[in-house]
Coordinates of C-alpha atoms in Angstrom, one line a residue:
M12 CA 82.5 91.9 56.9
T13 CA 80.6 88.7 56.4
G14 CA 80.5 85.1 57.4
Y15 CA 83.0 84.0 60.1
A16 CA 84.6 87.5 60.0
T17 CA 81.6 88.8 61.9
L18 CA 82.6 86.5 64.8
L19 CA 86.1 87.8 65.0
P20 CA 85.4 89.7 68.3
E21 CA 84.2 86.5 69.9
I22 CA 87.1 84.5 68.5
L23 CA 89.5 87.0 70.0
L24 CA 87.9 86.5 73.4
L25 CA 88.2 82.7 73.0
L26 CA 91.9 83.0 72.1
G27 CA 92.4 85.3 75.1
A28 CA 90.7 82.7 77.4
F29 CA 93.0 79.9 76.1
L30 CA 96.0 82.1 76.5
A31 CA 95.1 83.0 80.1
L32 CA 94.8 79.3 80.9
F33 CA 98.4 78.8 79.9
S34 CA 99.7 82.1 81.3
D35 CA 102.1 80.3 83.6
R36 CA 104.2 79.9 80.5
L37 CA 104.2 83.6 79.8
P38 CA 106.7 86.1 81.3
G39 CA 104.8 87.7 84.2
G40 CA 102.6 84.7 84.8
D41 CA 98.9 85.2 85.7
R42 CA 99.3 89.0 85.5
A43 CA 100.4 88.7 81.9
G44 CA 97.4 86.5 81.2
A45 CA 95.0 89.2 82.6
I46 CA 96.8 91.9 80.5
C47 CA 96.4 89.8 77.4
G48 CA 92.7 89.2 78.2
A49 CA 92.1 92.9 78.7
V50 CA 93.8 93.7 75.4
A51 CA 91.7 91.0 73.6
A52 CA 88.5 92.5 75.1
V53 CA 89.4 96.0 73.9
A54 CA 90.3 94.7 70.5
A55 CA 87.0 92.8 70.4
A56 CA 85.1 96.0 71.1
V57 CA 86.8 97.8 68.3
L58 CA 86.2 94.9 65.9
V59 CA 82.4 94.9 66.8
K60 CA 82.2 98.5 65.4
L61 CA 83.4 97.1 62.0
V62 CA 80.6 94.7 61.7
P63 CA 77.8 96.2 59.5
I64 CA 74.4 96.8 61.0
G65 CA 72.2 93.8 60.2
A66 CA 75.1 91.5 59.2
E67 CA 74.4 87.8 59.5
G68 CA 76.8 85.4 61.1
P69 CA 78.3 82.4 59.3
F70 CA 75.2 80.2 60.0
G71 CA 72.5 82.3 58.3
D72 CA 70.1 84.1 60.5
L73 CA 70.9 82.1 63.7
L74 CA 72.9 85.2 64.6
V75 CA 72.1 88.7 63.3
F76 CA 74.0 91.7 64.5
D77 CA 71.7 94.6 64.5
G78 CA 72.1 98.0 66.3
P79 CA 71.1 96.7 69.8
A80 CA 73.4 93.7 69.4
R81 CA 76.3 95.9 68.4
F82 CA 75.7 98.3 71.3
A83 CA 75.5 95.4 73.8
R84 CA 78.6 93.6 72.4
V85 CA 80.7 96.8 72.7
A86 CA 79.5 97.3 76.3
I87 CA 80.1 93.7 77.2
A88 CA 83.6 93.8 75.8
L89 CA 84.5 97.1 77.5
L90 CA 83.2 96.0 80.9
T91 CA 85.1 92.8 80.6
A92 CA 88.3 94.8 79.8
I93 CA 87.7 97.0 82.8
W94 CA 87.2 94.0 85.1
L95 CA 90.4 92.4 83.8
L96 CA 92.3 95.6 84.1
W97 CA 91.3 95.8 87.8
T98 CA 92.4 92.1 88.1
V99 CA 95.8 93.1 86.7
G100 CA 96.3 95.5 89.6
R101 CA 94.5 93.7 92.5
G102 CA 94.3 90.0 91.5
K103 CA 95.6 87.8 94.3
G104 CA 97.4 84.5 93.8
R105 CA 96.5 82.3 90.9
V106 CA 93.9 84.2 88.9
R107 CA 94.4 82.6 85.4
E108 CA 91.2 80.5 85.6
G109 CA 89.2 83.4 86.8
V110 CA 90.4 85.5 83.8
A111 CA 89.6 82.6 81.4
L112 CA 86.1 82.1 82.9
A113 CA 85.3 85.8 82.5
L114 CA 86.4 85.8 78.9
F115 CA 84.3 82.6 78.2
A116 CA 81.3 84.3 79.9
A117 CA 81.8 87.5 77.9
M118 CA 81.9 85.5 74.6
G119 CA 78.7 83.7 75.5
A120 CA 77.0 87.0 76.4
M121 CA 78.1 88.6 73.1
L122 CA 76.7 85.7 71.1
M123 CA 73.5 85.8 73.1
A124 CA 73.0 89.5 72.2
G125 CA 72.8 88.5 68.5
A126 CA 70.9 85.2 68.8
R127 CA 67.7 84.9 66.7
E128 CA 66.9 81.2 67.2
L129 CA 65.9 79.3 70.3
I130 CA 68.7 76.7 70.5
T131 CA 71.4 79.3 69.7
F132 CA 70.0 81.5 72.4
L133 CA 69.9 78.6 75.0
V134 CA 73.5 77.5 74.2
S135 CA 74.9 81.0 74.4
L136 CA 72.9 81.7 77.6
E137 CA 74.5 78.7 79.3
L138 CA 78.0 79.7 78.0
A139 CA 77.4 83.1 79.6
T140 CA 76.2 81.8 83.0
I141 CA 78.0 78.5 83.6
P142 CA 81.4 80.3 84.2
A143 CA 79.6 82.5 86.7
Y144 CA 78.9 79.5 88.9
V145 CA 82.6 78.8 89.1
L146 CA 83.5 82.5 89.7
I147 CA 81.1 82.6 92.7
G148 CA 82.6 79.5 94.3
Y149 CA 86.1 80.2 93.1
R150 CA 87.9 80.3 96.5
K151 CA 89.0 76.9 97.8
G152 CA 87.9 76.1 101.3
D153 CA 85.3 79.0 101.4
V154 CA 82.1 77.2 102.6
R155 CA 79.9 80.3 102.1
G156 CA 81.2 80.8 98.6
L157 CA 80.6 77.1 97.7
E158 CA 77.1 77.3 99.2
G159 CA 76.3 80.4 97.2
A160 CA 77.6 78.9 94.0
L161 CA 75.6 75.7 94.6
K162 CA 72.4 77.7 95.2
Y163 CA 73.0 79.6 92.0
F164 CA 73.8 76.5 90.1
L165 CA 70.8 74.5 91.2
L166 CA 68.2 77.2 90.7
S167 CA 69.8 78.2 87.4
M168 CA 69.7 74.7 86.1
L169 CA 66.1 74.2 87.2
A170 CA 65.2 77.5 85.5
T171 CA 67.0 76.4 82.3
L172 CA 65.0 73.1 82.3
V173 CA 61.7 75.0 82.6
T174 CA 62.8 77.3 79.8
L175 CA 63.7 74.4 77.6
Y176 CA 60.3 72.9 78.3
G177 CA 58.7 76.1 77.2
F178 CA 60.8 76.1 74.1
S179 CA 59.5 72.7 73.2
F180 CA 56.0 74.1 73.3
L181 CA 57.0 77.0 71.1
Y182 CA 58.5 74.6 68.6
G183 CA 55.4 72.3 68.8
I184 CA 53.1 75.2 68.1
S185 CA 55.1 77.0 65.4
G186 CA 57.1 74.2 63.9
T187 CA 60.3 76.2 63.9
T188 CA 62.9 77.4 66.4
Y189 CA 63.6 80.6 64.5
Y190 CA 62.2 83.8 66.1
A191 CA 60.9 85.0 62.8
G192 CA 58.6 82.0 62.5
L193 CA 57.2 81.9 66.0
D194 CA 53.4 82.6 65.9
L195 CA 51.3 82.1 69.0
S196 CA 48.4 84.3 68.1
S197 CA 46.0 81.4 67.6
A198 CA 47.4 79.0 70.2
G199 CA 45.2 80.3 73.1
V200 CA 46.0 79.1 76.6
L201 CA 48.7 76.8 75.3
G202 CA 50.5 79.8 73.7
V203 CA 50.4 81.7 77.0
T204 CA 51.7 78.7 78.9
A205 CA 54.5 78.2 76.4
A206 CA 55.5 81.9 76.6
V207 CA 55.4 82.0 80.4
L208 CA 57.5 78.8 80.8
S209 CA 60.0 80.2 78.3
L210 CA 60.4 83.4 80.2
V211 CA 60.8 81.8 83.7
G212 CA 64.4 80.8 83.0
I213 CA 65.3 84.3 81.7
F214 CA 63.7 85.9 84.7
A215 CA 65.7 83.7 87.0
K216 CA 69.0 84.5 85.2
L217 CA 68.2 88.2 85.4
S218 CA 67.3 87.8 89.1
A219 CA 63.8 89.2 88.6
A220 CA 61.3 88.6 91.3
P221 CA 60.0 86.2 92.4
F222 CA 62.9 84.2 91.0
H223 CA 65.5 86.3 92.8
Y224 CA 66.1 84.4 96.0
W225 CA 69.4 82.9 94.9
A226 CA 71.0 86.3 94.3
P227 CA 71.6 87.7 97.9
D228 CA 73.1 84.4 99.2
A229 CA 75.2 83.8 96.0
Y230 CA 76.6 87.3 96.0
E231 CA 77.3 87.2 99.8
G232 CA 79.3 84.0 99.4
A233 CA 81.3 85.3 96.4
T234 CA 84.2 87.8 96.4
P235 CA 83.1 91.4 95.6
S236 CA 85.3 91.3 92.5
A237 CA 83.4 88.2 91.2
V238 CA 80.1 89.9 92.0
A239 CA 81.3 92.9 89.9
F240 CA 81.4 90.7 86.9
V241 CA 78.5 88.3 87.5
A242 CA 76.0 91.1 88.3
T243 CA 76.7 93.2 85.2
V244 CA 78.1 91.5 82.0
P245 CA 75.5 88.7 81.7
K246 CA 72.7 91.0 82.5
I247 CA 73.3 93.2 79.4
A248 CA 72.9 90.2 77.1
G249 CA 69.9 89.0 79.1
A250 CA 68.1 92.3 78.5
V251 CA 68.6 92.1 74.8
A252 CA 67.6 88.4 74.7
I253 CA 64.4 88.9 76.5
I254 CA 63.4 91.8 74.3
R255 CA 64.0 89.7 71.2
L256 CA 62.1 86.7 72.5
L257 CA 59.1 88.9 73.6
A258 CA 59.0 90.7 70.3
A259 CA 58.6 87.3 68.6
I260 CA 56.0 85.7 70.8
A261 CA 54.1 88.6 72.4
P262 CA 52.0 89.7 69.4
G263 CA 48.6 88.2 69.9
L264 CA 49.2 87.3 73.5
A265 CA 47.7 90.2 75.5
P266 CA 48.1 88.5 78.9
L267 CA 51.9 88.3 78.4
A268 CA 52.4 92.1 78.8
T269 CA 50.5 91.9 82.1
V270 CA 52.8 89.1 83.3
V271 CA 55.9 91.1 82.5
A272 CA 54.4 94.2 84.2
V273 CA 53.7 92.2 87.4
V274 CA 57.3 90.8 87.4
S275 CA 58.6 94.4 86.9
A276 CA 56.6 95.8 89.8
A277 CA 57.4 92.9 92.1
S278 CA 61.1 93.3 91.3
M279 CA 61.2 97.0 92.0
L280 CA 59.3 96.6 95.3
L281 CA 61.1 93.5 96.7
G282 CA 64.5 94.6 95.5
N283 CA 64.4 98.1 96.9
L284 CA 62.7 97.2 100.2
G285 CA 65.0 94.2 100.7
A286 CA 68.1 96.4 100.2
L287 CA 67.1 98.8 103.0
T288 CA 68.1 96.6 105.8
Q289 CA 71.3 95.1 104.4
T290 CA 74.7 95.7 106.1
D291 CA 76.8 93.8 103.6
V292 CA 77.5 95.6 100.4
R293 CA 77.2 92.4 98.4
R294 CA 73.7 91.6 99.6
L295 CA 72.8 95.3 99.2
M296 CA 73.9 95.2 95.6
A297 CA 72.2 91.9 95.0
Y298 CA 68.8 93.4 96.0
S299 CA 69.8 96.5 94.0
A300 CA 70.3 94.2 91.0
V301 CA 66.8 92.8 91.5
A302 CA 65.4 96.4 91.6
H303 CA 67.2 97.5 88.5
T304 CA 65.9 94.4 86.6
G305 CA 62.5 95.7 87.5
Y306 CA 63.3 99.1 86.0
L307 CA 64.6 97.7 82.7
L308 CA 61.5 95.5 82.5
V309 CA 59.4 98.7 82.5
G310 CA 60.8 99.3 79.1
V311 CA 60.3 95.7 78.0
T312 CA 56.7 95.7 79.2
V313 CA 55.6 98.3 76.6
L314 CA 56.9 96.2 73.7
S315 CA 57.7 99.3 71.6
E316 CA 60.9 100.3 69.8
G317 CA 61.4 103.2 72.2
G318 CA 60.9 101.0 75.2
A319 CA 63.2 98.3 73.9
S320 CA 66.0 100.7 73.1
A321 CA 65.6 102.5 76.4
A322 CA 65.9 99.1 78.3
V323 CA 69.1 98.2 76.5
F324 CA 70.5 101.7 77.2
Y325 CA 69.5 101.5 80.8
V326 CA 71.0 98.1 81.6
V327 CA 74.4 99.3 80.2
A328 CA 74.1 102.4 82.4
Y329 CA 73.5 100.3 85.4
A330 CA 76.3 97.9 84.6
F331 CA 79.1 100.5 84.6
A332 CA 77.9 102.0 87.9
S333 CA 77.4 98.7 89.6
M334 CA 80.8 97.3 88.5
G335 CA 82.5 100.4 89.9
V336 CA 80.9 100.1 93.3
M337 CA 81.7 96.4 93.6
L338 CA 85.3 96.9 92.6
V339 CA 85.7 99.4 95.4
A340 CA 84.0 96.9 97.8
A341 CA 86.6 94.4 96.6
E342 CA 89.3 96.8 97.8
E343 CA 87.8 98.1 101.0
G344 CA 85.8 95.1 102.2
P345 CA 82.2 93.9 101.8
A346 CA 80.7 95.2 105.1
L347 CA 79.4 98.7 105.3
T348 CA 81.6 99.4 108.3
D349 CA 84.6 98.6 106.1
W350 CA 83.9 101.8 104.2
G351 CA 84.3 104.0 107.2
A352 CA 86.2 107.3 106.7
L353 CA 87.0 106.4 103.0
A354 CA 86.7 110.1 102.1
A355 CA 89.6 110.9 104.5
R356 CA 91.7 107.9 103.4
R357 CA 91.0 107.9 99.7
P358 CA 89.1 111.1 98.8
V359 CA 89.3 110.6 95.0
A360 CA 87.8 107.1 95.3
A361 CA 85.1 108.3 97.7
W362 CA 83.9 111.0 95.4
G363 CA 84.0 108.6 92.5
V364 CA 81.7 106.3 94.4
I365 CA 79.4 109.2 95.0
A366 CA 79.1 109.7 91.2
L367 CA 78.4 106.0 90.8
L368 CA 75.7 106.0 93.5
L369 CA 74.0 109.0 92.0
S370 CA 73.8 107.2 88.7
L371 CA 72.2 104.2 90.4
I372 CA 69.7 106.4 92.1
G373 CA 69.0 108.3 88.8
I374 CA 70.3 111.8 89.6
P375 CA 71.3 114.1 86.7
P376 CA 73.6 114.6 84.9
T377 CA 74.7 110.9 85.2
I378 CA 73.9 108.3 82.7
G379 CA 71.5 106.6 85.1
F380 CA 69.2 109.6 85.1
F381 CA 68.9 109.6 81.4
G382 CA 68.4 105.8 81.3
K383 CA 65.4 106.1 83.7
L384 CA 64.1 109.1 81.9
Y385 CA 64.0 107.3 78.6
L386 CA 62.4 104.3 80.2
F387 CA 59.7 106.3 81.9
V388 CA 58.9 108.4 78.8
A389 CA 58.5 105.2 76.7
A390 CA 56.2 103.7 79.4
L391 CA 54.1 106.8 79.7
D392 CA 53.6 106.9 76.0
A393 CA 52.3 103.4 76.2
G394 CA 49.9 104.3 79.0
Q395 CA 51.8 102.5 81.8
L396 CA 51.2 105.2 84.4
T397 CA 51.0 102.9 87.4
L398 CA 54.2 101.1 86.6
V399 CA 56.0 104.5 86.2
L400 CA 54.7 105.7 89.5
I401 CA 56.0 102.6 91.3
A402 CA 59.4 103.1 89.6
V403 CA 59.6 106.7 90.6
V404 CA 58.7 106.0 94.2
M405 CA 61.1 103.1 94.4
S406 CA 63.9 105.3 92.9
V407 CA 63.4 107.6 95.8
V408 CA 63.4 104.7 98.3
S409 CA 66.7 103.5 96.7
A410 CA 68.4 106.7 97.8
G411 CA 67.9 105.5 101.4
Y412 CA 70.3 102.6 101.1
Y413 CA 72.7 104.0 98.5
L414 CA 73.3 107.0 100.6
R415 CA 74.1 104.8 103.6
I416 CA 77.3 104.0 101.8
A417 CA 77.9 107.7 101.4
R418 CA 77.3 108.2 105.1
E419 CA 79.8 105.6 106.0
M420 CA 82.5 107.1 103.7
F421 CA 82.1 110.6 104.9
F422 CA 80.8 110.5 108.5
A423 CA 81.8 107.2 110.0
E424 CA 85.1 106.3 111.7
A425 CA 87.7 104.2 110.1
P426 CA 87.4 100.5 110.9
V427 CA 89.6 99.1 113.7
G428 CA 92.7 97.4 112.5
L429 CA 92.6 98.9 109.1
V430 CA 95.4 97.9 106.8
A431 CA 96.1 100.4 104.0
I432 CA 95.8 98.9 100.5
R433 CA 98.7 99.2 98.2
K434 CA 98.5 101.7 95.3
S435 CA 97.8 100.2 91.8
A436 CA 97.7 102.2 88.6
A437 CA 95.8 99.5 86.8
A438 CA 93.1 99.2 89.5
S439 CA 92.8 103.0 89.8
L440 CA 92.4 103.3 86.0
A441 CA 89.6 100.7 86.0
L442 CA 87.7 102.6 88.7
A443 CA 88.3 105.9 86.9
L444 CA 86.9 104.4 83.7
C445 CA 83.6 103.4 85.4
V446 CA 83.2 106.9 86.9
L447 CA 84.0 108.6 83.6
A448 CA 81.5 106.3 81.9
V449 CA 78.6 107.4 84.1
L450 CA 79.5 111.1 83.8
I451 CA 80.6 111.5 80.2
L452 CA 78.1 109.0 78.8
G453 CA 75.4 110.9 80.6
V454 CA 76.3 114.0 78.6
C455 CA 76.2 111.9 75.4
A456 CA 73.0 110.1 76.3
G457 CA 71.1 111.3 73.2
P458 CA 73.6 110.1 70.6
L459 CA 74.1 106.8 72.6
L460 CA 70.4 106.1 72.6
A461 CA 70.4 106.7 68.9
A462 CA 73.3 104.3 68.6
V463 CA 71.3 101.5 70.2
G464 CA 69.1 101.7 67.1
V465 CA 66.0 99.6 66.6
F466 CA 65.5 95.8 66.7
L467 CA 65.3 94.3 63.2

């Protein structure tokens, strides 16, 4: 499979997005559009497996699909399919634009995972994130949603401009935009400045501290279902992208590893401590996303093959668990009190959420445990003892706010005026797939880490 054939998965998502936009012409309307989108996403995941490791896209080495790119593309496609499957069962009103936006964002994220050139990376980054602005402010007349979307948009655009400014320095120093030709080893202070400016935008997109302040307000203003997508799918591609960029510019820049380590520690501390006082699940998961960005940066900091592979593995483990929790929040309500007596009302869903929360904390035998284990081992091998200690302590702290959700489900009373939700086979299957992923993939953690492979 060569040339344009390597982009068949992305082309499928593009066709699915266009089909969703005109789903009012299909039998079944918007629901049929969501079904077609989910089928396209599953087919894209299958086609990704047919692309040979190391295959180049149709434009030379602008796009190279190595092991980590394949792993990330499959995960992005499957998570998008799960989200669309849930939309089939629970989507309200006109959802065709939301389905199309999700498919466009997934396509951008898949391209970003294979980008090996600065302009290609920037364009795919914006394709992955611009639809997220609209998803967050998707509801007409919702002032809080529009406010959150506007905050996300303004900060994200500012971060993109800073990153583009940093890229201009990288080009000026190296004379090329290809990662393989970037050489900052003799650039001195200018090289460090260019690298830091280039990373600022990516840190903001990943909601890493201290560029995370948009996340709680943006998530709180959005629907939980939109947060389920925005907080997971783009983050997988962002993790792969930052590893590739650092691998290209970090050699010869000793201060850069320190910068990433400081951002990692700050994200873990501010994310976990900020989540402790939240009573809205969306804000809680926003701070949780900041903390988990800190964890994955532990693997990125060491700049080793083991650390890079562990970081990609971990962000996928986080994505499945986080999406499952937010989809339940979309059904039950965003406030912690909305989850009262869920174990009595929906015992299967409640125990499924417990499995997801255990994975987010890092309790065996879930995939989240093995993700953190691989990260910490890679960091210890590189001598990052302090960073690992912070990560371990903060993982214990995270149990405090994750288990508050469990307490509400099992020990609190049902909310007043509760209206039972209708049964939906499609939505139940989507939640079941998230739960099965964190349990079954945990058992298969070793082969999965091997499947990530090494960065070419």
